[in-house]
Coordinates of C-alpha atoms in Angstrom, one line a residue:
Chain Q
M4 CA 90.9 199.5 79.4
T5 CA 90.9 203.2 78.3
N6 CA 87.1 203.4 78.3
L7 CA 86.7 202.5 82.1
A8 CA 86.1 205.5 84.5
I9 CA 88.0 203.4 87.1
K10 CA 90.1 200.1 87.0
T11 CA 92.4 198.9 89.7
E12 CA 94.4 195.6 89.8
N13 CA 95.6 194.5 93.1
L14 CA 96.0 197.5 94.6
T15 CA 97.4 197.6 98.1
K16 CA 97.8 200.6 100.5
R17 CA 99.6 200.3 104.0
Y18 CA 99.8 202.8 106.8
G19 CA 102.6 201.2 109.1
S20 CA 101.7 197.8 109.7
L21 CA 98.3 198.4 108.8
E22 CA 96.9 196.9 105.8
A23 CA 94.4 199.5 104.4
L24 CA 93.9 197.8 100.9
K25 CA 94.5 194.6 100.6
G26 CA 94.8 193.8 96.7
V27 CA 91.6 195.6 95.2
D28 CA 90.8 194.6 92.0
L29 CA 87.8 197.3 90.6
E30 CA 86.1 197.8 87.2
V31 CA 84.0 201.0 87.0
P32 CA 82.2 201.7 83.8
P33 CA 81.8 205.5 82.7
G34 CA 78.6 207.2 83.4
F35 CA 78.1 205.1 86.7
L36 CA 76.8 206.0 89.9
F37 CA 79.3 203.6 91.8
G38 CA 78.9 203.0 95.4
I39 CA 81.7 201.7 97.6
I40 CA 79.8 200.5 101.0
G41 CA 81.5 199.6 104.0
P42 CA 81.6 200.4 107.7
D43 CA 84.5 202.6 109.2
G44 CA 88.1 201.4 108.6
A45 CA 87.1 199.2 105.6
G46 CA 89.1 201.0 103.4
K47 CA 86.7 203.3 101.8
T48 CA 88.8 206.5 102.0
S49 CA 92.4 204.7 101.3
L50 CA 90.6 203.8 98.2
I51 CA 89.1 206.9 97.0
R52 CA 92.3 208.8 98.5
T53 CA 94.5 206.7 95.9
L54 CA 92.1 207.2 92.9
A55 CA 92.0 210.8 93.6
T56 CA 95.9 210.5 93.5
L57 CA 96.0 212.5 97.0
V58 CA 98.4 209.1 98.3
L59 CA 100.3 206.8 96.4
P60 CA 99.6 203.0 96.3
D61 CA 102.0 200.8 97.6
G62 CA 101.5 198.0 95.0
G63 CA 99.3 197.0 92.2
R64 CA 98.0 199.4 89.8
A65 CA 95.0 201.8 89.3
S66 CA 93.8 204.1 86.6
V67 CA 91.3 206.8 86.3
L68 CA 89.7 208.1 83.2
G69 CA 92.5 205.8 81.3
H70 CA 95.2 207.7 83.1
D71 CA 97.6 205.9 85.7
V72 CA 97.4 207.4 89.2
V73 CA 101.0 207.7 89.4
A74 CA 102.5 208.6 86.3
E75 CA 99.9 210.4 84.9
Y76 CA 98.2 212.1 88.2
R77 CA 98.1 215.7 86.5
S78 CA 95.9 214.8 83.9
I79 CA 93.5 213.1 86.8
R80 CA 93.7 216.0 88.7
N81 CA 92.3 218.7 85.8
K82 CA 89.2 216.1 85.5
M83 CA 88.3 215.0 88.8
G84 CA 86.2 216.5 91.3
Y85 CA 86.8 215.6 94.8
M86 CA 84.8 216.0 98.2
P87 CA 86.6 214.7 101.2
G88 CA 84.7 213.4 104.1
R89 CA 85.6 216.3 106.3
F90 CA 84.5 219.5 105.3
S91 CA 87.4 221.1 103.9
L92 CA 86.7 224.6 102.5
Y93 CA 88.0 227.8 103.7
Q94 CA 86.0 228.5 106.7
D95 CA 87.2 232.2 106.5
L96 CA 85.9 232.7 102.9
S97 CA 82.5 233.2 102.1
V98 CA 80.3 231.1 100.3
L99 CA 80.9 233.0 97.0
E100 CA 84.8 233.2 97.7
N101 CA 84.9 229.6 98.2
L102 CA 83.5 228.9 95.0
Q103 CA 85.4 232.0 92.9
L104 CA 88.8 230.5 94.2
F105 CA 87.9 227.1 92.9
A106 CA 86.8 228.0 89.6
S107 CA 90.0 230.3 89.1
I108 CA 92.2 227.5 90.3
Y109 CA 91.0 225.5 87.6
D110 CA 91.2 228.6 85.1
T111 CA 87.7 228.9 84.6
T112 CA 84.4 231.0 85.9
I113 CA 81.3 230.6 87.8
E114 CA 79.6 231.9 85.0
K115 CA 81.0 229.5 82.6
N116 CA 79.6 226.4 84.2
Y117 CA 76.7 227.9 86.2
H118 CA 74.7 225.2 84.5
L119 CA 76.3 222.6 86.1
I120 CA 75.6 223.7 89.6
K121 CA 72.7 225.7 89.3
D122 CA 70.4 223.2 90.8
I123 CA 72.9 222.6 93.9
Y124 CA 74.2 226.1 94.2
Q125 CA 70.8 228.0 94.0
Q126 CA 69.7 226.7 97.3
I127 CA 73.1 228.5 99.0
E128 CA 72.8 231.6 97.0
P129 CA 71.0 233.4 99.0
F130 CA 73.5 232.9 102.0
K131 CA 76.6 233.5 99.4
H132 CA 78.2 236.4 101.4
R133 CA 78.0 234.1 104.7
R134 CA 81.5 232.8 105.7
A135 CA 81.6 229.1 105.1
G136 CA 82.5 228.2 108.6
Q137 CA 78.9 229.7 109.6
L138 CA 76.9 227.3 107.6
S139 CA 74.7 224.5 108.6
G140 CA 75.8 221.1 107.8
G141 CA 73.6 220.6 104.8
M142 CA 74.5 224.2 103.6
K143 CA 78.1 223.2 103.7
Q144 CA 77.7 220.1 101.8
K145 CA 76.2 221.8 99.2
L146 CA 79.0 224.3 98.6
A147 CA 81.6 221.5 99.1
L148 CA 79.6 220.0 96.1
S149 CA 79.5 222.9 94.0
C150 CA 83.0 223.4 94.4
A151 CA 84.0 220.1 93.2
L152 CA 81.8 220.5 90.2
I153 CA 82.9 224.1 89.0
H154 CA 85.7 222.7 86.6
E155 CA 83.2 220.8 85.2
P156 CA 84.8 217.3 86.0
E157 CA 84.4 213.9 84.1
I158 CA 84.6 212.0 87.4
L159 CA 83.3 213.0 90.9
F160 CA 84.9 211.2 93.9
L161 CA 82.7 211.7 97.1
D162 CA 84.1 210.4 100.4
E163 CA 81.1 210.0 102.7
P164 CA 79.0 212.8 101.9
T165 CA 75.9 211.4 103.8
T166 CA 77.9 210.4 107.1
G167 CA 76.1 211.7 110.3
V168 CA 73.4 213.4 108.0
D169 CA 69.7 212.6 109.0
P170 CA 67.6 210.7 106.5
V171 CA 65.8 213.5 105.0
S172 CA 68.8 215.4 104.2
R173 CA 70.3 212.2 102.8
N174 CA 67.3 211.5 100.5
E175 CA 68.0 215.2 98.9
F176 CA 71.6 214.5 98.5
W177 CA 71.1 211.4 96.6
E178 CA 68.1 213.0 94.2
M179 CA 71.3 215.7 93.5
L180 CA 73.5 212.7 92.5
E181 CA 71.2 211.5 90.4
D182 CA 70.7 214.6 88.4
L183 CA 74.3 214.8 88.2
K184 CA 74.4 211.6 86.8
K185 CA 72.3 212.5 84.0
K186 CA 74.5 214.9 83.0
G187 CA 76.9 212.4 82.0
I188 CA 79.6 212.4 85.1
S189 CA 80.7 209.5 86.6
I190 CA 80.3 209.0 90.3
L191 CA 82.1 207.1 92.7
V192 CA 80.7 207.8 96.1
S193 CA 81.4 206.0 99.5
T194 CA 79.0 205.1 102.2
P195 CA 78.5 203.3 105.5
Y196 CA 74.9 203.0 105.2
M197 CA 73.8 199.9 103.4
D198 CA 70.5 201.0 102.5
E199 CA 71.9 203.4 100.2
A200 CA 73.1 200.8 98.2
K201 CA 69.7 200.5 96.2
L202 CA 70.2 204.1 95.0
C203 CA 73.5 202.9 92.8
D204 CA 74.2 201.6 89.4
M205 CA 76.8 199.3 91.0
V206 CA 78.4 199.0 94.2
A207 CA 81.5 197.3 95.9
L208 CA 80.7 196.0 99.5
I209 CA 84.4 196.7 101.3
Q210 CA 85.3 195.5 104.8
N211 CA 88.9 194.9 106.1
G212 CA 90.8 196.5 102.9
T213 CA 88.9 193.6 100.7
I214 CA 86.1 194.0 98.3
L215 CA 83.5 191.0 99.3
S216 CA 81.3 191.6 96.2
V217 CA 81.0 193.8 93.3
N218 CA 77.6 193.9 91.3
T219 CA 74.4 195.7 90.8
P220 CA 72.1 196.1 94.2
A221 CA 69.6 193.7 92.7
E222 CA 72.4 191.1 91.6
I223 CA 73.8 191.2 95.5
V224 CA 70.5 190.4 96.6
D225 CA 70.0 187.5 94.5
S226 CA 73.1 186.0 95.4
Y227 CA 72.0 185.5 98.8
N228 CA 70.6 182.0 98.4
T229 CA 69.3 181.0 101.7
P230 CA 65.6 181.1 103.1
L231 CA 65.3 184.1 105.3
Y232 CA 62.6 184.8 107.7
A233 CA 61.5 187.9 109.8
I234 CA 60.2 187.1 113.3
K235 CA 58.3 189.3 115.7
A236 CA 56.8 189.1 119.2
T237 CA 55.9 191.0 122.0
N238 CA 58.9 190.3 124.1
K239 CA 61.9 191.6 121.8
Y240 CA 64.8 190.9 124.0
Q241 CA 63.6 187.7 125.2
L242 CA 62.9 186.5 121.2
L243 CA 66.7 187.5 120.6
K244 CA 67.8 185.5 123.4
D245 CA 65.4 182.4 122.5
L246 CA 66.4 182.5 118.7
K247 CA 70.1 183.0 119.7
S248 CA 69.9 180.0 122.1
Y249 CA 67.5 177.5 119.4
S250 CA 69.9 174.6 118.6
Y251 CA 68.9 175.2 114.4
A252 CA 70.0 178.7 114.3
A253 CA 72.3 179.8 111.8
S254 CA 72.2 183.4 111.9
V255 CA 70.1 185.8 114.2
F256 CA 70.1 189.7 113.7
P257 CA 67.9 192.3 115.0
F258 CA 66.4 194.4 112.0
G259 CA 64.1 197.1 112.9
E260 CA 60.6 196.0 114.4
Y261 CA 61.8 192.4 113.1
I262 CA 64.8 189.7 113.6
H263 CA 66.1 188.3 110.8
Y264 CA 66.8 184.4 111.1
T265 CA 68.1 182.1 109.1
D266 CA 68.0 178.0 109.8
Q267 CA 70.5 175.2 109.6
R268 CA 67.9 173.0 108.0
G269 CA 67.1 174.6 104.9
L270 CA 63.9 174.4 103.5
N271 CA 60.6 176.1 104.9
V272 CA 60.6 176.0 109.0
V273 CA 57.9 178.8 109.3
E274 CA 55.5 176.3 111.1
E275 CA 58.6 174.8 113.5
L276 CA 59.6 178.2 114.3
K277 CA 56.4 179.5 115.3
K278 CA 55.8 176.0 117.3
H279 CA 59.1 176.5 119.2
L280 CA 58.3 180.3 120.1
E281 CA 54.9 179.2 121.7
A282 CA 56.3 176.4 123.5
N283 CA 58.6 179.2 125.1
N284 CA 55.9 181.1 126.1
H285 CA 55.9 184.0 123.2
S286 CA 52.9 186.2 122.3
G287 CA 52.1 188.0 119.5
I288 CA 53.9 185.8 117.3
E289 CA 54.7 186.5 113.6
V290 CA 57.2 184.5 111.4
V291 CA 57.3 185.5 107.6
S292 CA 59.6 184.1 104.8
I293 CA 61.1 187.6 103.5
A294 CA 63.8 188.6 100.6
P295 CA 66.8 190.0 101.9
T296 CA 68.1 193.3 101.7
V297 CA 71.7 194.7 101.1
E298 CA 72.3 194.6 104.7
D299 CA 71.8 190.8 105.1
C300 CA 73.7 190.3 102.3
F301 CA 76.8 192.2 103.4
M302 CA 76.7 190.5 107.0
A303 CA 76.6 186.9 105.1
L304 CA 79.4 188.0 103.3
M305 CA 81.3 189.2 106.4
D306 CA 80.5 185.7 108.2
E307 CA 82.1 184.0 105.3
Q308 CA 85.1 186.1 105.3
V309 CA 86.0 185.4 109.1
Chain S
M908 CA 58.8 200.2 134.8
G909 CA 56.9 203.0 136.1
K910 CA 58.9 205.4 137.8
T911 CA 59.8 208.5 136.4
I912 CA 63.7 209.2 136.0
I913 CA 63.8 211.9 133.5
E914 CA 61.3 214.9 133.6
A915 CA 61.5 217.9 131.8
N916 CA 58.7 220.6 131.6
R917 CA 58.7 223.3 129.2
L918 CA 62.7 223.4 129.2
S919 CA 64.2 225.9 126.7
K920 CA 67.7 227.3 125.7
I921 CA 68.3 230.4 123.8
F922 CA 71.3 231.4 121.9
G923 CA 71.3 235.2 121.4
S924 CA 68.0 235.7 119.1
F925 CA 68.1 231.6 118.1
T926 CA 65.7 229.6 120.1
A927 CA 67.7 225.9 119.9
V928 CA 65.3 224.1 122.4
N929 CA 61.7 225.6 122.8
E930 CA 59.7 224.2 125.6
I931 CA 60.2 220.4 125.3
T932 CA 58.0 219.0 128.0
F933 CA 58.4 214.6 128.4
M934 CA 59.4 211.9 130.9
V935 CA 61.1 209.0 130.6
K936 CA 60.6 206.1 132.7
E937 CA 62.9 204.0 134.7
A938 CA 64.7 201.1 132.6
E939 CA 63.2 202.6 129.4
I940 CA 65.0 202.6 125.8
F941 CA 64.2 206.1 124.7
G942 CA 64.9 207.2 121.4
F943 CA 65.6 210.7 120.9
L944 CA 65.5 211.5 117.0
G945 CA 65.4 214.9 115.0
A946 CA 67.4 216.0 111.9
N947 CA 70.7 217.6 112.0
G948 CA 70.3 221.1 113.6
A949 CA 66.7 220.3 115.5
G950 CA 68.4 221.0 119.2
K951 CA 69.1 217.4 120.2
T952 CA 72.4 218.1 121.4
T953 CA 71.6 221.3 123.1
A954 CA 68.7 219.2 125.1
I955 CA 71.2 216.4 126.0
K956 CA 73.7 219.2 127.3
M957 CA 71.2 220.8 129.6
L958 CA 69.8 216.7 130.6
T959 CA 73.5 215.9 131.4
G960 CA 74.3 219.3 133.3
L961 CA 76.7 220.6 131.1
L962 CA 74.6 223.8 130.0
S963 CA 72.4 225.6 132.1
P964 CA 68.7 225.7 130.5
T965 CA 67.3 229.6 129.8
S966 CA 64.3 228.4 131.2
G967 CA 61.9 225.7 132.3
E968 CA 62.2 222.9 134.5
A969 CA 63.9 219.5 134.5
Q970 CA 65.0 216.7 137.1
V971 CA 67.3 213.9 135.7
A972 CA 67.8 211.0 138.3
G973 CA 65.9 213.0 140.8
F974 CA 68.3 216.1 140.4
D975 CA 67.9 219.6 139.3
V976 CA 69.3 220.7 136.2
Y977 CA 70.4 224.3 137.5
N978 CA 71.7 223.7 140.9
Q979 CA 72.5 219.9 141.0
T980 CA 74.2 219.3 138.1
E981 CA 77.1 217.7 139.8
D982 CA 75.0 215.2 141.4
I983 CA 73.4 214.3 137.7
K984 CA 76.7 213.7 136.5
R985 CA 77.6 210.9 139.4
N986 CA 74.3 209.2 138.5
I987 CA 74.5 209.0 134.5
G988 CA 76.9 207.8 132.1
Y989 CA 77.9 209.4 128.7
M990 CA 79.2 208.1 125.5
S991 CA 79.3 209.9 122.4
Q992 CA 80.5 208.7 118.7
R993 CA 83.6 211.1 118.9
F994 CA 85.6 211.1 122.2
S995 CA 84.8 208.0 124.3
L996 CA 88.2 206.2 125.3
Y997 CA 91.7 207.5 125.6
E998 CA 93.3 206.0 122.4
D999 CA 97.0 205.9 123.9
L1000 CA 95.8 203.8 127.0
T1001 CA 95.2 199.9 126.8
V1002 CA 92.0 198.4 127.4
T1003 CA 92.5 197.4 131.0
E1004 CA 94.3 201.2 131.6
N1005 CA 90.9 202.7 130.3
I1006 CA 88.5 200.7 132.1
E1007 CA 90.7 201.3 135.3
F1008 CA 90.9 205.1 134.8
Y1009 CA 87.1 205.5 134.4
A1010 CA 86.3 203.1 137.0
G1011 CA 88.7 205.2 139.4
I1012 CA 87.4 208.4 138.2
Y1013 CA 83.9 207.2 139.5
G1014 CA 85.5 206.1 142.8
L1015 CA 85.1 202.3 142.5
S1016 CA 87.1 200.7 144.9
R1017 CA 90.6 199.0 144.0
S1018 CA 88.9 195.4 144.6
R1019 CA 85.8 196.2 142.6
I1020 CA 87.9 197.9 139.8
K1021 CA 89.7 194.4 139.4
E1022 CA 86.6 192.6 139.7
K1023 CA 84.7 194.9 136.9
T1024 CA 87.9 194.9 134.5
S1025 CA 88.2 190.9 134.2
E1026 CA 84.4 190.9 134.0
L1027 CA 84.1 193.5 131.1
V1028 CA 87.5 191.7 129.4
Q1029 CA 86.0 188.4 129.6
K1030 CA 81.9 189.6 128.4
L1031 CA 83.3 192.0 125.2
D1032 CA 85.8 188.8 124.6
L1033 CA 88.9 191.1 124.9
G1034 CA 91.1 188.9 126.4
K1035 CA 93.6 188.8 123.4
V1036 CA 93.9 192.7 123.3
Q1037 CA 93.6 193.7 126.7
N1038 CA 96.9 194.9 126.7
A1039 CA 96.8 196.9 123.2
L1040 CA 96.4 200.3 122.6
I1041 CA 92.6 201.5 121.9
K1042 CA 93.8 203.1 118.6
S1043 CA 94.7 199.7 117.5
L1044 CA 91.1 198.3 117.5
P1045 CA 88.5 198.2 115.6
L1046 CA 85.9 201.0 115.5
G1047 CA 83.2 198.6 116.6
W1048 CA 85.4 196.7 119.3
R1049 CA 86.1 200.5 120.6
Q1050 CA 82.3 201.3 120.9
K1051 CA 81.2 198.1 122.7
L1052 CA 83.9 198.9 125.0
A1053 CA 82.7 202.7 125.4
F1054 CA 79.4 201.7 126.2
S1055 CA 80.7 199.2 128.8
V1056 CA 82.7 201.9 130.7
A1057 CA 80.1 204.6 130.4
I1058 CA 78.1 202.5 132.5
I1059 CA 80.8 201.0 134.7
H1060 CA 79.4 202.8 137.9
D1061 CA 75.9 201.4 137.4
P1062 CA 74.3 204.6 136.8
K1063 CA 70.4 205.0 136.7
I1064 CA 70.9 206.8 133.1
V1065 CA 73.1 206.3 130.4
F1066 CA 72.9 209.0 127.5
L1067 CA 74.3 207.8 124.2
D1068 CA 74.9 210.3 121.1
E1069 CA 75.0 208.4 117.8
P1070 CA 77.2 205.5 119.5
T1071 CA 76.9 203.4 116.3
S1072 CA 77.5 206.0 113.6
G1073 CA 80.2 203.9 111.0
V1074 CA 79.9 201.1 112.8
D1075 CA 79.5 197.4 111.0
P1076 CA 76.2 195.8 110.6
I1077 CA 77.3 193.1 112.7
T1078 CA 79.0 194.9 115.5
R1079 CA 75.9 197.5 115.4
R1080 CA 74.0 195.0 116.3
Q1081 CA 76.0 193.4 119.0
F1082 CA 75.9 197.0 120.5
W1083 CA 72.2 197.0 120.6
E1084 CA 72.1 193.5 122.4
L1085 CA 74.4 195.3 125.4
I1086 CA 72.0 198.0 125.4
Y1087 CA 69.2 195.6 125.6
E1088 CA 71.3 193.9 128.4
A1089 CA 71.6 197.1 130.4
A1090 CA 67.9 198.1 130.1
Y1091 CA 67.0 194.7 131.2
Q1092 CA 69.2 195.1 134.4
G1093 CA 67.3 198.5 135.1
I1094 CA 69.7 201.2 133.5
T1095 CA 67.7 203.8 131.6
V1096 CA 68.9 204.2 128.0
F1097 CA 68.6 207.6 126.1
V1098 CA 69.8 207.3 122.7
T1099 CA 70.3 209.1 119.4
T1100 CA 70.7 207.7 116.1
H1101 CA 70.6 208.1 112.5
Y1102 CA 69.7 204.5 111.6
M1103 CA 66.1 204.6 111.2
D1104 CA 66.0 200.4 111.9
E1105 CA 67.5 201.2 115.5
A1106 CA 64.8 203.4 116.2
E1107 CA 62.5 200.5 116.0
Y1108 CA 64.8 198.8 118.9
C1109 CA 63.7 201.8 121.3
D1110 CA 60.4 201.3 123.8
R1111 CA 59.6 204.5 122.7
I1112 CA 60.8 207.7 120.8
S1113 CA 60.5 211.5 120.8
M1114 CA 60.9 213.3 117.4
M1115 CA 62.6 216.7 117.5
V1116 CA 61.7 219.3 114.8
D1117 CA 63.0 222.8 114.8
G1118 CA 63.5 222.7 118.7
K1119 CA 60.2 221.6 119.6
I1120 CA 59.2 217.8 120.3
Q1121 CA 56.6 217.2 117.5
A1122 CA 55.8 213.6 118.3
L1123 CA 56.3 211.1 121.2
D1124 CA 55.0 207.8 121.2
T1125 CA 56.3 204.0 120.7
P1126 CA 57.4 202.9 117.4
E1127 CA 54.2 201.3 116.2
L1128 CA 52.0 204.0 117.5
L1129 CA 54.0 206.4 115.6
K1130 CA 53.8 204.4 112.3
K1131 CA 50.3 204.1 112.8
Q1132 CA 49.5 207.8 113.4
F1133 CA 51.9 209.0 110.5
D1134 CA 50.3 205.7 108.2
A1135 CA 53.8 204.5 107.6
S1136 CA 55.3 201.3 107.4
T1137 CA 59.0 202.0 109.0
M1138 CA 60.3 204.6 111.3
H1139 CA 62.0 205.7 108.1
E1140 CA 58.9 206.9 106.5
V1141 CA 57.4 208.6 110.0
F1142 CA 60.9 210.4 109.8
V1143 CA 60.6 211.7 106.5
K1144 CA 57.0 212.7 107.0
M1145 CA 57.9 214.6 110.0
A1146 CA 61.6 216.4 110.1
R1147 CA 60.8 218.5 107.2
P1148 CA 57.3 220.4 107.6
H1149 CA 58.9 222.9 105.4
E1150 CA 61.9 222.9 103.1
K1151 CA 64.8 224.1 105.0
I1152 CA 68.5 224.3 104.0

């Protein structure tokens, strides 16, 4: 067990009557870029805060780098970097002052570990005398990540670093994580964006305080074993209504320009669907058999849970 | 469709030496679902504030629901609905209290409020939780209710600022069904989102880059124009013409 980056057994966390974590079992191998994927309120933040020794669990056990999160929290804190969901640096200190503060707290210097933050920090270095509160969202994010890295942590906890961030900035952030992973740092990152799953080595899908699945992105998609169809027609809203009221429909979900559809009859129903839609006066009909995305899988797992 | 409901002509907002919105010109048609996209900091929020009568423009012209954004802002506010990701409902009020409160603010009659309340509770399947405090409800339920409350006074236009951020994938889709339905009933929907699959649900999309509208068309034609297979690709090709932090 000691060589796992993270291990939890039946971990629970409660806030009053709210059960934020309902017995979470998780094993994260070292050196992994591991994603916790789920919507708001799923338990992502509770899990990260428990692992980062910021809140105490109510039941079960958890260890980080072989150290128990309750008994040995001090050992964990020296070896971890943490980036909370909300920007939490000192807004009235400059970029450089924030970074110096973090370095000195951990008894190190910016110079000593500059190699670790170089690629990220260089992008905000031209603004190093600007107060942190005056930075743009993307710059704040880079500063927060630099501060979380300056003491050369073995593991990074990142709580929704890409939430509310536009798609281009999100891509850039994931490239930074990929680079950090190559330096040997284990990374646990949470996100509500299902499409980011494919950028992780392994992901845990989480909903209502329960882990739905832990797997590689490829295995998650492979485990989806219902034939899935992408359907398109000129009148999207009418198409959605007609598919929902179709007596053989199992699931009907809008997906970009298509609607993803599963059928109760199992086998290939492409022709049947086309005929049904033609009979309902649709035009521009397209029905194709497709491979599922992680989001399809997540929704199927959510359905099973209910 | 056909009638113009929002019209902006070289609309600008300048804060000191910073031009947040730089001469945007566009129009939105009645009952259209209009996607207003752009990177963080591109000027979307400033533009929305001007269109909703919350911020006076520096220059240019705009009419929203037939009213002028400089001197008819109160008329604009009465004719639009607004919902954002952050603040939408009062957390310490119950479901029905929130509905009654907003309906009251918009001046609905008592009998109409009663009617609307039971209609919404039934439609959103909130019967069991109608007396529960908003803060005890899952985010997705709150957002669906917030949307319904934002259009409780049958506005001509509803502005939605990242309404589905962080919402689970099933509820996110139920939310979009409500949007489709509203548009079908004639309400114009003006929406921002960071989910590029949702951009595909819009009738037309504008892309803002550095305060300007760089492209405006149907998702299909934008994809053609940028030689991209998804809106995500279009966004990536367009949002960062030059590297910026």
